[in-house]
XYZ file of C-alpha atoms in Angstrom:
595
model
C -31.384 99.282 -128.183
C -32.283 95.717 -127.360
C -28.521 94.827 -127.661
C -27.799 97.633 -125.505
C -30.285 96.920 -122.614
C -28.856 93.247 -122.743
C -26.297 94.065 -120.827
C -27.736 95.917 -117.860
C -30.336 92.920 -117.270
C -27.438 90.814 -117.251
C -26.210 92.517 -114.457
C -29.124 92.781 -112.429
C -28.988 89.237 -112.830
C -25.732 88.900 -111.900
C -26.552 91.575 -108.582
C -29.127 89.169 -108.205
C -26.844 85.858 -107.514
C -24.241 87.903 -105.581
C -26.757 88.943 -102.825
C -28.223 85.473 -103.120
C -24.957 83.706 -102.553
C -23.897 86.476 -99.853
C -27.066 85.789 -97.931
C -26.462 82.194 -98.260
C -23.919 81.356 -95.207
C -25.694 83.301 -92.712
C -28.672 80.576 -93.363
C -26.153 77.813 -93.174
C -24.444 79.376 -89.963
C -27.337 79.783 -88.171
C -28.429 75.842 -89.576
C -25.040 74.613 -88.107
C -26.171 76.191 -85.223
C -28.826 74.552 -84.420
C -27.770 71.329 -85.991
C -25.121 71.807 -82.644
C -27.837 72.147 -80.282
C -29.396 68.842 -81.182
C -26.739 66.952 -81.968
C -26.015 67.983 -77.988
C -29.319 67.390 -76.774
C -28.831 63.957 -78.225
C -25.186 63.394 -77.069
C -23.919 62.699 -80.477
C -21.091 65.413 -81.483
C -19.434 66.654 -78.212
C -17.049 68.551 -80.234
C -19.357 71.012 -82.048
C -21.377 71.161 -78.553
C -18.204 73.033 -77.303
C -18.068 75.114 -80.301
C -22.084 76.208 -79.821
C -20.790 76.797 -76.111
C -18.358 79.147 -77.618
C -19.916 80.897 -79.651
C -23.215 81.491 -77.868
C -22.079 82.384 -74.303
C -25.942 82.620 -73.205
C -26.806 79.247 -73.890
C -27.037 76.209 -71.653
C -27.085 72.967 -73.242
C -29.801 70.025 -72.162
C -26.510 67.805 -71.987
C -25.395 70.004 -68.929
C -28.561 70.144 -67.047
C -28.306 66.619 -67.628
C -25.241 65.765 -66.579
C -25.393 67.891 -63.610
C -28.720 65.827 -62.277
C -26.851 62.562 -62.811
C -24.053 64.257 -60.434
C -26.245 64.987 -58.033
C -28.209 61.781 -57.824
C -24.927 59.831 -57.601
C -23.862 62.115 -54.792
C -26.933 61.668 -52.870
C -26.803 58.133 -53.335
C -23.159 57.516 -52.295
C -24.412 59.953 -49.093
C -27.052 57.049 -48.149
C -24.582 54.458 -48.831
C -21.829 56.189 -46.626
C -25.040 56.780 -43.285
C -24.427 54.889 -40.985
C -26.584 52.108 -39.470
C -28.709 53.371 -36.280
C -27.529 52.479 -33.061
C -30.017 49.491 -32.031
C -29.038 48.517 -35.774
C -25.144 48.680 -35.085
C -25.530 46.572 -31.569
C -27.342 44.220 -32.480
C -24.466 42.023 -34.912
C -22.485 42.648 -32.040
C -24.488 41.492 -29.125
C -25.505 38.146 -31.595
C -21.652 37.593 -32.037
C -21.168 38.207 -28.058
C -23.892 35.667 -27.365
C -22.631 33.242 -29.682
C -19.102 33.619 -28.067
C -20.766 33.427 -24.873
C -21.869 30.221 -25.205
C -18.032 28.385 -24.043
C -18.487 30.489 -20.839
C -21.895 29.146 -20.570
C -19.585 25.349 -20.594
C -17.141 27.060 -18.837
C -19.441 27.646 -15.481
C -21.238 24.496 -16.042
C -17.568 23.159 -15.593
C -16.450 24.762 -12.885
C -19.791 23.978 -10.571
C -19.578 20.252 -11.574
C -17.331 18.955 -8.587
C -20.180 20.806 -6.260
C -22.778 17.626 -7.101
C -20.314 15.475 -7.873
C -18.013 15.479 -4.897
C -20.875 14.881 -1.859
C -22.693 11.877 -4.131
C -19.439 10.274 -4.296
C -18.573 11.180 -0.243
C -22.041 9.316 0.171
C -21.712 6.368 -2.114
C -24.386 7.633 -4.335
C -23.338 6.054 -7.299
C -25.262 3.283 -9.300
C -21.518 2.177 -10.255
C -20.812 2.087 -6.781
C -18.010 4.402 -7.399
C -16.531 6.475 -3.792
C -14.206 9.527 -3.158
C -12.083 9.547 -0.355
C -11.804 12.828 1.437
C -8.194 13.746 -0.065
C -9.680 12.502 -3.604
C -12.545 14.760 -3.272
C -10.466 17.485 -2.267
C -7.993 16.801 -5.440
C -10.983 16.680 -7.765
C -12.400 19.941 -6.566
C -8.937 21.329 -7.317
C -7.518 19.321 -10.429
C -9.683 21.518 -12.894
C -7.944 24.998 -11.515
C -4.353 23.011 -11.888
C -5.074 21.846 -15.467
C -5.977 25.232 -16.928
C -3.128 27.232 -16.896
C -1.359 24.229 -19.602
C -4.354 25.371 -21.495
C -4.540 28.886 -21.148
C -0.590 29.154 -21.782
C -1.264 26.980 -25.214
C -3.676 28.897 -26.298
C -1.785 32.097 -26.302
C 0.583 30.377 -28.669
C -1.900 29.274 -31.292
C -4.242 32.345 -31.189
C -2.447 33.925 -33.661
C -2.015 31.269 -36.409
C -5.777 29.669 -36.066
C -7.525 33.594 -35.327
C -9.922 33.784 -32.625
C -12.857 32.240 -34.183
C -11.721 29.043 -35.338
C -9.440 28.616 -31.674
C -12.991 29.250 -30.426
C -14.090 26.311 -32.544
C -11.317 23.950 -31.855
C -11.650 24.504 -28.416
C -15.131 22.423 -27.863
C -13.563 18.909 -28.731
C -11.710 18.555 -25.675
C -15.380 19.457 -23.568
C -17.169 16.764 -25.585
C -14.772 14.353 -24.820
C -14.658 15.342 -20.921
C -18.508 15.465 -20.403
C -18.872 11.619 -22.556
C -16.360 10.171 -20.476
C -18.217 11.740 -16.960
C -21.198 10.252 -18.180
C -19.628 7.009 -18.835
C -16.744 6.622 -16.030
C -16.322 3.504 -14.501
C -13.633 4.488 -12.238
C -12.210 7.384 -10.686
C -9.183 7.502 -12.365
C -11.832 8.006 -15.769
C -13.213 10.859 -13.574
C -9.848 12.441 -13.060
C -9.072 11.937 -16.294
C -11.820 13.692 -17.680
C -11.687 16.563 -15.048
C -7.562 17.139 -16.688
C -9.137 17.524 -19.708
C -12.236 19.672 -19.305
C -9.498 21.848 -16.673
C -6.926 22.162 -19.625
C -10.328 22.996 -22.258
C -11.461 25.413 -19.954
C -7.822 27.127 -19.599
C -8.000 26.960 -23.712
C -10.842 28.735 -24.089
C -9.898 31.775 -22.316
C -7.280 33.890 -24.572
C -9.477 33.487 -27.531
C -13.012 34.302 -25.742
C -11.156 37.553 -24.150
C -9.659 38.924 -27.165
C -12.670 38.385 -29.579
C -15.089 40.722 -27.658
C -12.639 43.419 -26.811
C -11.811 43.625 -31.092
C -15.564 43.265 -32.127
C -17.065 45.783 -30.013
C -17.049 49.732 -30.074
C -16.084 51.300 -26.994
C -19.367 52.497 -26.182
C -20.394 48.788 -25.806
C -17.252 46.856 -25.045
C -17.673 46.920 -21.065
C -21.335 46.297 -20.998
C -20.967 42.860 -23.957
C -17.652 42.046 -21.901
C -19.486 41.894 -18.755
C -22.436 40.464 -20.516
C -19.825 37.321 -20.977
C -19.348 36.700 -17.131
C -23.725 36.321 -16.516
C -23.260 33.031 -19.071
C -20.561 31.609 -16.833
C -23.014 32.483 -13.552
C -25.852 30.982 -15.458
C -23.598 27.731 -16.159
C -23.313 27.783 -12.538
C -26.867 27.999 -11.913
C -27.769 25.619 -14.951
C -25.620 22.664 -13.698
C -26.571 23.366 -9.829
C -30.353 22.675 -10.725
C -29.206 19.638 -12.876
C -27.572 18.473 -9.818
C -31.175 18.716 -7.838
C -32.883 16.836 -10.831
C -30.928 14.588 -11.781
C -27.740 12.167 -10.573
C -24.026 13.861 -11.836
C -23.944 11.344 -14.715
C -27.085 12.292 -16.622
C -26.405 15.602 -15.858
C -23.001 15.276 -17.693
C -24.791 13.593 -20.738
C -27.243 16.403 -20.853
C -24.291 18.650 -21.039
C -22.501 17.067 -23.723
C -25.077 18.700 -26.241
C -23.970 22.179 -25.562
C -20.495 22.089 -27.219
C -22.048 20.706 -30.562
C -24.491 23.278 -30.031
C -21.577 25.884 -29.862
C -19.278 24.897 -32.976
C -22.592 25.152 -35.130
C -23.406 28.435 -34.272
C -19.316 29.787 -33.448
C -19.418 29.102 -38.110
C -21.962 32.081 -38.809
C -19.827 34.875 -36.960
C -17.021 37.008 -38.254
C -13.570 36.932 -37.629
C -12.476 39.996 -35.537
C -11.582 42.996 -38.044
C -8.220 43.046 -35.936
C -6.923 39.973 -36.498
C -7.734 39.983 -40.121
C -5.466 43.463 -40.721
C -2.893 41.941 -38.245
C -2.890 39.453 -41.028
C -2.768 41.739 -43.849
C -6.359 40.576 -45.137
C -8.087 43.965 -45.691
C -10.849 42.804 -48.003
C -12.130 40.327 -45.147
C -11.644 42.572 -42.285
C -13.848 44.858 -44.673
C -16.785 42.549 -44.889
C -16.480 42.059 -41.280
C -16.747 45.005 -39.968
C -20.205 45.722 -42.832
C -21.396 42.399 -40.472
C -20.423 43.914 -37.028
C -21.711 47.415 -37.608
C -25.161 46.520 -38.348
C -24.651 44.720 -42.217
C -24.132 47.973 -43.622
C -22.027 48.699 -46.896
C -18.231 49.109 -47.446
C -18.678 53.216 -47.561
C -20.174 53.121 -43.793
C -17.465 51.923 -42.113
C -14.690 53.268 -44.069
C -13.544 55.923 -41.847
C -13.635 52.939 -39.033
C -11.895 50.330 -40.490
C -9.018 53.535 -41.779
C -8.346 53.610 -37.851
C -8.275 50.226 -37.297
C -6.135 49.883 -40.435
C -3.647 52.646 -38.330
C -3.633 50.830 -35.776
C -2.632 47.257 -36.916
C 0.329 49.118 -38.563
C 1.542 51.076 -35.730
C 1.421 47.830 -33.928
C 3.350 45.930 -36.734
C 6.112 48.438 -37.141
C 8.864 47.836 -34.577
C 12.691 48.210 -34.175
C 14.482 45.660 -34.419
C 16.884 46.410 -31.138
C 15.787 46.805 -28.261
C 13.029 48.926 -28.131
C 9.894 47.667 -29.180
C 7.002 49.696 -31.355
C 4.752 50.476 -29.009
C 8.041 52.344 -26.762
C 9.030 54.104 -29.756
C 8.251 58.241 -29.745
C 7.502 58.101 -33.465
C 4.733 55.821 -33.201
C 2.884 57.318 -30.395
C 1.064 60.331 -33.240
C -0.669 59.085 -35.645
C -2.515 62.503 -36.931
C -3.916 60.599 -40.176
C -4.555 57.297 -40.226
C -5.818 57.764 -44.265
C -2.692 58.384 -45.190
C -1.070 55.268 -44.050
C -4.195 53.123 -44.966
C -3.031 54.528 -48.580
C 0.405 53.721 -48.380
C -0.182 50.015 -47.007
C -3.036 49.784 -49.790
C 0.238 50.976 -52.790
C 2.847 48.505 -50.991
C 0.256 45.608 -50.697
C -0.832 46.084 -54.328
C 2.443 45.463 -54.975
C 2.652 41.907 -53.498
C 0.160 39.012 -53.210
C -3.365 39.840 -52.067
C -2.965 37.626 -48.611
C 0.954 37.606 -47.654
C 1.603 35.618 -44.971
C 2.901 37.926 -41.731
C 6.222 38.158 -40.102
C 5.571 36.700 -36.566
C 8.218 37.297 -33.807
C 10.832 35.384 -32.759
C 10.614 33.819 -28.885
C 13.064 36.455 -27.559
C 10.542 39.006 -29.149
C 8.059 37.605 -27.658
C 9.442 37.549 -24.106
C 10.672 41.253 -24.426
C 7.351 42.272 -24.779
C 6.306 41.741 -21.350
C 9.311 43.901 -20.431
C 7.645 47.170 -21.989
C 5.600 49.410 -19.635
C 2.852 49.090 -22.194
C 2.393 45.774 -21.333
C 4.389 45.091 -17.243
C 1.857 47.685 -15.975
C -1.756 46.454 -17.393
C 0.040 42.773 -16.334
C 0.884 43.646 -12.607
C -2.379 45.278 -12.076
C -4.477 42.403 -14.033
C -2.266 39.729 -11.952
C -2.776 41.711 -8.846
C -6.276 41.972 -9.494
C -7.035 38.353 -10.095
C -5.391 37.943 -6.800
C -7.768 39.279 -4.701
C -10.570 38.215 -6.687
C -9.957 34.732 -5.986
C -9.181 35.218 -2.080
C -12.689 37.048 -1.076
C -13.779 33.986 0.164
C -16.315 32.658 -2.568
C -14.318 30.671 -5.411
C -12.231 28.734 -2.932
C -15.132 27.547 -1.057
C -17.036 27.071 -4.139
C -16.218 23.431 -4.539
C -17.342 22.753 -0.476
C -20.545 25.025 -0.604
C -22.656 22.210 0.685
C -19.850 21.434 3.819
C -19.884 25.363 4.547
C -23.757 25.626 4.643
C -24.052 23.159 7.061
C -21.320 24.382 9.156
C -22.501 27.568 9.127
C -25.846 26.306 9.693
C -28.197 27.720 7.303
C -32.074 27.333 7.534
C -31.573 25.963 4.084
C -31.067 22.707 2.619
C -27.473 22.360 1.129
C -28.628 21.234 -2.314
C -30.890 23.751 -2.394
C -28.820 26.671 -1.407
C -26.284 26.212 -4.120
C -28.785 26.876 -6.446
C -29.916 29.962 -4.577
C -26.296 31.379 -4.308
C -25.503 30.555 -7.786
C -28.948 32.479 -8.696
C -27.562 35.542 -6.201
C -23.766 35.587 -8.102
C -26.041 35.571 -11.707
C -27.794 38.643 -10.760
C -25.056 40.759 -9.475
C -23.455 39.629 -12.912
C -26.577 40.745 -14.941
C -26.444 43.973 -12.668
C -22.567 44.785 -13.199
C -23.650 44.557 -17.232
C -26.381 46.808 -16.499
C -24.722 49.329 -14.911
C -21.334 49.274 -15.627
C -21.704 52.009 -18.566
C -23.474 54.227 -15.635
C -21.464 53.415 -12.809
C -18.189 52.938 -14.492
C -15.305 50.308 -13.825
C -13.326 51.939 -10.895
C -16.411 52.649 -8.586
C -17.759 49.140 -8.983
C -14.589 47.616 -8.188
C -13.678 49.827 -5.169
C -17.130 49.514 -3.991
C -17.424 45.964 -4.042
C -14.131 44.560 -2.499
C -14.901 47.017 0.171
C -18.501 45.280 0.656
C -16.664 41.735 0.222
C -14.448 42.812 3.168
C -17.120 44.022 5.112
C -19.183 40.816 4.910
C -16.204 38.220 5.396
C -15.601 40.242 8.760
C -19.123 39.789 9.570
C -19.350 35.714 8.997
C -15.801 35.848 11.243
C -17.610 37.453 14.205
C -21.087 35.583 13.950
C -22.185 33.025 16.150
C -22.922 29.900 14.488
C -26.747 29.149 13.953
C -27.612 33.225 15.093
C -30.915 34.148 14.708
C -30.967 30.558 13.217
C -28.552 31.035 10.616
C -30.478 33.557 8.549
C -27.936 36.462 9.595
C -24.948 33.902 8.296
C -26.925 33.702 5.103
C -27.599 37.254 4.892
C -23.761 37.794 4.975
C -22.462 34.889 2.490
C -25.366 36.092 0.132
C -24.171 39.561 -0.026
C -20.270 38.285 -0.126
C -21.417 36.117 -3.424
C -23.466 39.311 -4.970
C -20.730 41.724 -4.948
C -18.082 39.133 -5.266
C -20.036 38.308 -9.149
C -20.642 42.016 -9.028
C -17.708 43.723 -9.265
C -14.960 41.373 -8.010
C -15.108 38.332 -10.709
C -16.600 40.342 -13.735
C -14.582 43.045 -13.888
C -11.515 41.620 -13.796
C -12.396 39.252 -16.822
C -13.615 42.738 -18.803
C -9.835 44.520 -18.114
C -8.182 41.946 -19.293
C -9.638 41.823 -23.084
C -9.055 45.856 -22.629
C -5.804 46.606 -21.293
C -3.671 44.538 -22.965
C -1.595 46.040 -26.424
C -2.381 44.588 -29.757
C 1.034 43.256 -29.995
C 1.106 40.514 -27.508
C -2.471 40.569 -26.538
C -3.095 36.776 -27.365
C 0.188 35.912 -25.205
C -0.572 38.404 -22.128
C -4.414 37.131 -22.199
C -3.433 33.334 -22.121
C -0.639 33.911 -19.216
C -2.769 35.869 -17.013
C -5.710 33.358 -17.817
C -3.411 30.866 -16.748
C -2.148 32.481 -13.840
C -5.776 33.364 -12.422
C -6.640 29.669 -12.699
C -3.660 28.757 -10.435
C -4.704 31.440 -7.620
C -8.065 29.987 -8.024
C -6.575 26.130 -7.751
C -4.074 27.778 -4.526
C -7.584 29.026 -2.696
C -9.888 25.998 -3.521
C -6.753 23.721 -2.289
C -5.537 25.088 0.726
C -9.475 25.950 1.734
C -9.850 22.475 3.695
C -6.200 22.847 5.599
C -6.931 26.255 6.570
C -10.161 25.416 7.854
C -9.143 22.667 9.609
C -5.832 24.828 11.190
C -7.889 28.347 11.964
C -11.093 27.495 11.858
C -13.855 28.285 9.261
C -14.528 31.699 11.096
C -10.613 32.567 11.510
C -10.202 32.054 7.674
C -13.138 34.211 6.522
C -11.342 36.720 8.781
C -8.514 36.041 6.454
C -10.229 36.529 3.353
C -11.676 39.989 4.863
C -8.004 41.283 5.025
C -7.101 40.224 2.040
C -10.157 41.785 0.584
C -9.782 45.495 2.482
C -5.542 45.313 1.040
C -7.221 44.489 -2.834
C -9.772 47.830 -2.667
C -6.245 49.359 -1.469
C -4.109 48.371 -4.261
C -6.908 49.417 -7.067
C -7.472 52.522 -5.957
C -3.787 53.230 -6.374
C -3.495 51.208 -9.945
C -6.552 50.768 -11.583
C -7.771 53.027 -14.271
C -10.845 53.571 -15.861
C -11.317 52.690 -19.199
C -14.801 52.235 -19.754
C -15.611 54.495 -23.526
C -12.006 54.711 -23.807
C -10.738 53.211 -27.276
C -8.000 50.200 -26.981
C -5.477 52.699 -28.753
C -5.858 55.314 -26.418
C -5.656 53.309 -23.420
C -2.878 51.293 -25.185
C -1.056 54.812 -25.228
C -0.930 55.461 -21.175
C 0.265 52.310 -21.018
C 2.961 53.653 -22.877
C 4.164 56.202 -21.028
C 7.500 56.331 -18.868
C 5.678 58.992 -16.749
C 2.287 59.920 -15.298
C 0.642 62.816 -16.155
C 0.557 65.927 -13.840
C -2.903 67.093 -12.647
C -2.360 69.955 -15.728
C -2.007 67.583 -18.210
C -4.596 65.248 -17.653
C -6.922 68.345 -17.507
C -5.472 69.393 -21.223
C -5.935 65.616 -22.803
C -9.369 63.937 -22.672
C -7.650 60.001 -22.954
C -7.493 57.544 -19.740
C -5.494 58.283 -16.841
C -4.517 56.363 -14.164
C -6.315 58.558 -11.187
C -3.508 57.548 -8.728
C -0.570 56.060 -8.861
């Protein structure tokens, strides 16, 4: 029996190990299992994490959860990266670059009112070096400046390109430390001529680069009011070197003045190239970290979408036929719908060559076809045109002989004195035009004040001499110089670093530069023949006409462009045909109101 029963334990035995070893891989399934969950909690097997996903549908890892978080913070981060900078934060690079910048017009007006206390000490013999003008030097010297410029202003349009605006605006200080050291130290008056040729062809310099870095810098929410903001520094300069000229003789107060260029290169070497200039030159990287420094010091995600349209726009303005019709006349460069997608091609062809290639620059007979495009003849006859009448209202040409009209005219004021007080009357209509040029806009303040500059010529025509002991006379010249600095001067100075295309704006800025200075040198020279021919009353009438026919001609021709981007106002340029009343109504970009 015990041999018989043998067998039946062995089989329990054997039953035994069967369900033991059948029982066994559900343990070790359900171990893998959660060997997979922590082994993903910890990051370390993302293979068998995918296999737990699998096979438990209901289950959400930690890794997930985690991952997801880390997504979300780096979202949110790149969100705070890519916010812009507030608005007092985003003017304020701009208006320290403008100020900076501003600084050559300050030398520029402290240039231009120099022959006013120079030219009567040296009438008078006032000089310790017993130096003396005649009357036809003094009226060359008063003019020589005006005649000088336009070789500079015609130079500079050349080299703007090559040297960029900031270091032309650099370069362009040596030639006014030289001028003011050898005023101070003249011994003759062929030094003093000499000098006057070379601050004249400085000032002419200056102009292109001064214009065309304020008008890339700024957005077009601030470009009128900083561009404006540029003409108060040439007033003050005015006013600056005036009250020199009551303190002290016209040699100290050209060896205080010497100071002021130094001044200027120092501070011109902590300011940005413009953004422009730097794409024009296919330098993307620096036209990046200019624009962080312009809009407020922000990071390269801020002004991405900004520096994509600028990016647009340098290409549409490099791509050109090569017959006769430029880029800016050609139909297929007008659209631009999405300026990412060409900032991505140029980014795949440029990766292809050198970080920094060198540009193609035009050949001469480019060059002078541009100014035979309407995008660039039309902005040029109306800036020319412009510039015109600004110099004939009767204030720049008798600039130089302020002190010969006030006593003329006979002013219950002393000469010296009232040159100050004008040139503190022309600085506030300046600081008022940058006020309220964003409010009152461009057009009205023009139209409005050659019509007032008319008005008040006519009146100085048809008053007697010494009525109501000059004070009315006074009245009228003070009101001529407010609106004259108002609306008349400024403006023009703020269309020109607007209006112009990107192609050719360093040419077109230097020409008409040059070509205002030689209107201004025409109306400063010929004030002292006309005078003497007509009569001081006659020629005021004169400048009254020539005022009323200038609010005439920009009603019909100018445009307003104040908030309007350069590219848009590049693009009426453009066109072979005005706009019908219809289709200005349908597109929200600058018109010109009349034609």
């Amino acid at each position: 029996m015990k041999e018989d029963d043998q067998p039946n334990q062995d089989d329990s035995s054997n039953q035994e190990e069967q369900k033991k070893n059948d029982f066994q891989p559900k343990q070790d399934e359900s171990s893998d299992h959660q060997g997979h969950n922590l082994s993903t909690s910890n990051g370390e097997n993302p293979e068998s994490t995918t296999e737990s996903r699998e096979s438990t549908p209901g289950t959400i890892a930690l890794g997930d959860l985690k991952e997801k978080a880390q997504n979300g913070d780096a979202a949110k981060h790149d969100e705070v990266l890519a916010e812009p900078a507030s608005a007092w934060r985003r003017a304020l690079p701009q208006v320290l670059a403008s100020t900076i910048k501003n600084l050559l017009l300050l030398d520029l007006g402290m240039t231009l009112g120099y022959a006013t206390i120079v030219i009567p000490a040296l009438l008078e013999g006032k000089d310790e070096k017993g130096l003396v003008f005649t009357k036809e030097q003094a009226s060359w010297f008063g003019n020589i400046i005006f005649a000088c410029q336009p070789i500079g202003s015609i130079a500079s349009g050349m080299v703007l390109e090559p040297l960029g605006r900031k270091y032309a605006m650099m370069c362009v200080n040596i030639p006014h430390i030289i001028g003011w050291f050898i005023f101070y130290t003249a011994s003759s008056t062929t030094a003093i001529f000499a000098a006057a040729i070379i601050l004249g062809m400085g000032i002419g310099f200056m102009e292109a680069p001064i214009i065309t870095y304020v008008g890339e810098i700024c957005e077009p929410r601030l470009r009128g009011t900083l561009t404006s903001y540029s003409s108060l520094f040439a007033s003050f300069g005015l006013v600056f070197i005036f009250g020199l000229g009551n303190l002290v003789d016209w040699r100290t107060a050209a060896g205080i003045s010497i100071a002021l260029p130094i001044l200027t290169i120092i501070a011109l070497s902590q300011v940005p190239e413009t953004p422009m200039w730097l794409l024009g030159h296919y330098r993307e990287r620096d036209a990046e970290k200019s624009l962080m420094w312009l809009r407020g010091w922000v990071t390269a995600a801020a002004v991405s979408k900004e520096l994509a349209e600028l990016k647009a726009y340098a290409e549409e303005a490099r791509r050109k036929q090569k017959k006769d019709v430029a880029a800016y006349d050609n139909p297929a460069c007008e659209d631009v719908e999405n300026p990412k997608e060409i900032v991505a091609e140029s980014r795949e062809k440029s990766s292809e060559t050198k970080d920094n290639p060198e540009p193609e620059f035009d050949g001469v007979l480019d060059r002078i076809k541009d100014f035979f495009r309407p995008a660039m003849l039309r902005p040029l006859m109306l800036i020319v045109g412009f510039f015109f009448f600004s110099n004939f209202t009767g204030v720049l040409a008798t600039r130089p002989y302020m002190v010969m009209v006030i006593e003329k005219l006979k002013m219950p004021i002393n000469p010296y004195r009232a040159t100050v007080v004008f040139g503190s009357i022309g600085f506030i209509g300046t600081v008022l035009c940058m006020a309220t040029i964003a409010l009152f806009r461009k057009r009205p303040i023009a139209l409005t004040s050659l019509l007032v500059c008319s008005l008040c010529a006519f009146s100085l025509a048809v008053t007697p001499r010494g009525f109501l002991n000059g004070w009315l006379s006074f009245l009228f010249y003070s009101l001529l110089t407010f609106f004259t600095l108002f609306g008349a001067v400024g403006l023009v100075w703020t269309l020109v670093s607007e209006v112009f295309p990107f192609r050719g704006r360093s040419q077109a800025s230097g020409l008409v530069a040059a070509v205002s200075y030689i209107f201004n040198f025409i109306s400063t020279k010929t004030f002292i023949s006309l005078e003497q021919w007509l009569g001081l009353e006659s020629l005021f009438g004169v400048y009254g006409t020539i005022s009323l026919f200038g609010c005439a001609f920009l009603y019909w021709r100018l445009p307003e462009t104040e908030g309007i981007s350069l590219r848009d106002i590049e693009r009426t340029y453009m066109k072979k045909k005005l706009k019908t009343k219809s289709e200005k109504a349908e597109e929200p970009q600058i018109v010109l109101e009349s034609r």
